[in-house]
Amino acid sequence: MQFDYGSKGTLTIYYYWLERTNWMYQTKAKIEGMMCNMCETHIAEAIRKAVPSAKKVKADRRKKQATFLTEEKADLDALEAAIQETGYDYLGAECLPCQKKGLFGRF
């Protein structure tokens, strides 16, 4: 097996490994302007539309953030555009690897 080390070296190998194991990506987006449950629903719908592969989409007005899981890295530019289109302030997002938890996730 041959790897493209690129400019990041071992980081490229790490992401290659993540894609072939039971890991997912958790994206957390900071959002200003949510005031009620309906605002949370609007944000969640916008995320589902911008990132069709998103799972477990949750928006929380108290934490001023939305979180979701994807199998591959989410397109943060599309996410930003979708949130701003709904009229809320997008303050940034991060997409970090996390271990997939399922029925047998502990074994």
PDB file of C-alpha atoms in Angstrom:
ATOM      1  CA  MET A   1       0.000   0.000   0.000  1.00  0.00           C
ATOM      2  CA  GLN A   2       1.340   3.419  -0.926  1.00  0.00           C
ATOM      3  CA  PHE A   3       0.459   6.683   0.820  1.00  0.00           C
ATOM      4  CA  ASP A   4       0.585  10.241  -0.404  1.00  0.00           C
ATOM      5  CA  TYR A   5       2.384  12.011   2.420  1.00  0.00           C
ATOM      6  CA  GLY A   6       1.842  15.468   1.000  1.00  0.00           C
ATOM      7  CA  SER A   7       2.917  18.418   3.094  1.00  0.00           C
ATOM      8  CA  LYS A   8       1.291  17.098   6.282  1.00  0.00           C
ATOM      9  CA  GLY A   9       3.094  13.753   6.452  1.00  0.00           C
ATOM     10  CA  THR A  10       1.631  11.476   9.105  1.00  0.00           C
ATOM     11  CA  LEU A  11      -1.560  13.524   9.330  1.00  0.00           C
ATOM     12  CA  THR A  12      -2.517  12.309   5.841  1.00  0.00           C
ATOM     13  CA  ILE A  13      -2.002   8.700   6.944  1.00  0.00           C
ATOM     14  CA  TYR A  14      -4.055   9.351  10.087  1.00  0.00           C
ATOM     15  CA  TYR A  15      -7.044  10.617   8.096  1.00  0.00           C
ATOM     16  CA  TYR A  16      -6.677   7.696   5.660  1.00  0.00           C
ATOM     17  CA  TRP A  17      -6.874   5.331   8.655  1.00  0.00           C
ATOM     18  CA  LEU A  18      -9.879   7.175  10.111  1.00  0.00           C
ATOM     19  CA  GLU A  19     -11.858   6.729   6.900  1.00  0.00           C
ATOM     20  CA  ARG A  20     -11.451   2.939   7.063  1.00  0.00           C
ATOM     21  CA  THR A  21     -12.220   2.330  10.741  1.00  0.00           C
ATOM     22  CA  ASN A  22     -15.196   2.939  12.988  1.00  0.00           C
ATOM     23  CA  TRP A  23     -14.579   6.664  13.304  1.00  0.00           C
ATOM     24  CA  MET A  24     -16.830   9.532  12.311  1.00  0.00           C
ATOM     25  CA  TYR A  25     -16.477  13.298  12.268  1.00  0.00           C
ATOM     26  CA  GLN A  26     -18.301  15.509  14.742  1.00  0.00           C
ATOM     27  CA  THR A  27     -18.916  19.047  13.560  1.00  0.00           C
ATOM     28  CA  LYS A  28     -19.667  21.831  16.038  1.00  0.00           C
ATOM     29  CA  ALA A  29     -20.863  25.134  14.628  1.00  0.00           C
ATOM     30  CA  LYS A  30     -21.111  28.291  16.732  1.00  0.00           C
ATOM     31  CA  ILE A  31     -24.298  30.201  15.913  1.00  0.00           C
ATOM     32  CA  GLU A  32     -25.695  33.470  17.286  1.00  0.00           C
ATOM     33  CA  GLY A  33     -29.331  34.528  17.147  1.00  0.00           C
ATOM     34  CA  MET A  34     -31.283  31.432  18.227  1.00  0.00           C
ATOM     35  CA  MET A  35     -33.980  32.477  20.700  1.00  0.00           C
ATOM     36  CA  CYS A  36     -36.516  29.623  20.850  1.00  0.00           C
ATOM     37  CA  ASN A  37     -37.222  26.001  19.919  1.00  0.00           C
ATOM     38  CA  MET A  38     -38.361  27.021  16.455  1.00  0.00           C
ATOM     39  CA  CYS A  39     -34.992  28.681  15.848  1.00  0.00           C
ATOM     40  CA  GLU A  40     -33.276  25.406  16.775  1.00  0.00           C
ATOM     41  CA  THR A  41     -35.530  23.582  14.310  1.00  0.00           C
ATOM     42  CA  HIS A  42     -34.691  26.049  11.520  1.00  0.00           C
ATOM     43  CA  ILE A  43     -30.970  25.559  12.104  1.00  0.00           C
ATOM     44  CA  ALA A  44     -31.297  21.749  12.174  1.00  0.00           C
ATOM     45  CA  GLU A  45     -33.276  21.769   8.904  1.00  0.00           C
ATOM     46  CA  ALA A  46     -30.716  24.061   7.255  1.00  0.00           C
ATOM     47  CA  ILE A  47     -27.893  21.721   8.306  1.00  0.00           C
ATOM     48  CA  ARG A  48     -29.724  18.642   6.991  1.00  0.00           C
ATOM     49  CA  LYS A  49     -30.268  20.408   3.676  1.00  0.00           C
ATOM     50  CA  ALA A  50     -26.641  21.636   3.380  1.00  0.00           C
ATOM     51  CA  VAL A  51     -25.066  18.365   4.572  1.00  0.00           C
ATOM     52  CA  PRO A  52     -27.341  15.491   3.463  1.00  0.00           C
ATOM     53  CA  SER A  53     -25.145  12.868   5.158  1.00  0.00           C
ATOM     54  CA  ALA A  54     -25.492  14.558   8.577  1.00  0.00           C
ATOM     55  CA  LYS A  55     -26.699  12.338  11.427  1.00  0.00           C
ATOM     56  CA  LYS A  56     -27.799  13.212  14.959  1.00  0.00           C
ATOM     57  CA  VAL A  57     -28.268  16.895  14.151  1.00  0.00           C
ATOM     58  CA  LYS A  58     -28.845  18.948  17.290  1.00  0.00           C
ATOM     59  CA  ALA A  59     -29.078  22.710  17.739  1.00  0.00           C
ATOM     60  CA  ASP A  60     -28.914  24.251  21.207  1.00  0.00           C
ATOM     61  CA  ARG A  61     -29.820  27.907  21.719  1.00  0.00           C
ATOM     62  CA  ARG A  62     -28.392  27.965  25.262  1.00  0.00           C
ATOM     63  CA  LYS A  63     -24.958  26.747  24.154  1.00  0.00           C
ATOM     64  CA  LYS A  64     -25.257  28.787  20.931  1.00  0.00           C
ATOM     65  CA  GLN A  65     -24.114  25.851  18.842  1.00  0.00           C
ATOM     66  CA  ALA A  66     -25.236  23.050  16.574  1.00  0.00           C
ATOM     67  CA  THR A  67     -23.624  19.608  16.397  1.00  0.00           C
ATOM     68  CA  PHE A  68     -23.886  16.704  13.980  1.00  0.00           C
ATOM     69  CA  LEU A  69     -22.017  13.585  12.852  1.00  0.00           C
ATOM     70  CA  THR A  70     -20.859  12.613   9.368  1.00  0.00           C
ATOM     71  CA  GLU A  71     -18.908   9.735   7.861  1.00  0.00           C
ATOM     72  CA  GLU A  72     -16.621  12.165   6.009  1.00  0.00           C
ATOM     73  CA  LYS A  73     -15.546  15.717   6.734  1.00  0.00           C
ATOM     74  CA  ALA A  74     -18.397  18.170   6.310  1.00  0.00           C
ATOM     75  CA  ASP A  75     -18.206  21.020   3.796  1.00  0.00           C
ATOM     76  CA  LEU A  76     -17.930  23.993   6.166  1.00  0.00           C
ATOM     77  CA  ASP A  77     -18.426  26.533   3.376  1.00  0.00           C
ATOM     78  CA  ALA A  78     -21.797  25.013   2.448  1.00  0.00           C
ATOM     79  CA  LEU A  79     -22.692  24.893   6.146  1.00  0.00           C
ATOM     80  CA  GLU A  80     -21.853  28.576   6.597  1.00  0.00           C
ATOM     81  CA  ALA A  81     -23.899  29.576   3.549  1.00  0.00           C
ATOM     82  CA  ALA A  82     -26.934  27.566   4.713  1.00  0.00           C
ATOM     83  CA  ILE A  83     -26.901  29.019   8.226  1.00  0.00           C
ATOM     84  CA  GLN A  84     -26.443  32.589   7.052  1.00  0.00           C
ATOM     85  CA  GLU A  85     -29.232  32.086   4.505  1.00  0.00           C
ATOM     86  CA  THR A  86     -31.643  31.360   7.366  1.00  0.00           C
ATOM     87  CA  GLY A  87     -30.756  34.715   8.973  1.00  0.00           C
ATOM     88  CA  TYR A  88     -28.565  33.566  11.873  1.00  0.00           C
ATOM     89  CA  ASP A  89     -24.960  34.587  12.550  1.00  0.00           C
ATOM     90  CA  TYR A  90     -22.423  31.862  11.770  1.00  0.00           C
ATOM     91  CA  LEU A  91     -19.374  32.347  14.021  1.00  0.00           C
ATOM     92  CA  GLY A  92     -17.301  29.375  12.863  1.00  0.00           C
ATOM     93  CA  ALA A  93     -17.137  25.591  13.034  1.00  0.00           C
ATOM     94  CA  GLU A  94     -14.741  22.760  13.720  1.00  0.00           C
ATOM     95  CA  CYS A  95     -14.824  19.240  12.360  1.00  0.00           C
ATOM     96  CA  LEU A  96     -13.048  16.711  14.582  1.00  0.00           C
ATOM     97  CA  PRO A  97     -12.818  12.913  14.483  1.00  0.00           C
ATOM     98  CA  CYS A  98     -14.774  10.964  17.089  1.00  0.00           C
ATOM     99  CA  GLN A  99     -15.297   7.263  17.658  1.00  0.00           C
ATOM    100  CA  LYS A 100     -18.501   5.763  16.339  1.00  0.00           C
ATOM    101  CA  LYS A 101     -20.682   4.542  19.195  1.00  0.00           C
ATOM    102  CA  GLY A 102     -23.203   1.860  18.528  1.00  0.00           C
ATOM    103  CA  LEU A 103     -24.807  -1.064  20.251  1.00  0.00           C
ATOM    104  CA  PHE A 104     -21.469  -2.862  20.444  1.00  0.00           C
ATOM    105  CA  GLY A 105     -19.263   0.237  20.504  1.00  0.00           C
ATOM    106  CA  ARG A 106     -17.532  -0.777  23.727  1.00  0.00           C
ATOM    107  CA  PHE A 107     -16.187  -4.097  22.434  1.00  0.00           C
TER     108      PHE A 107
END
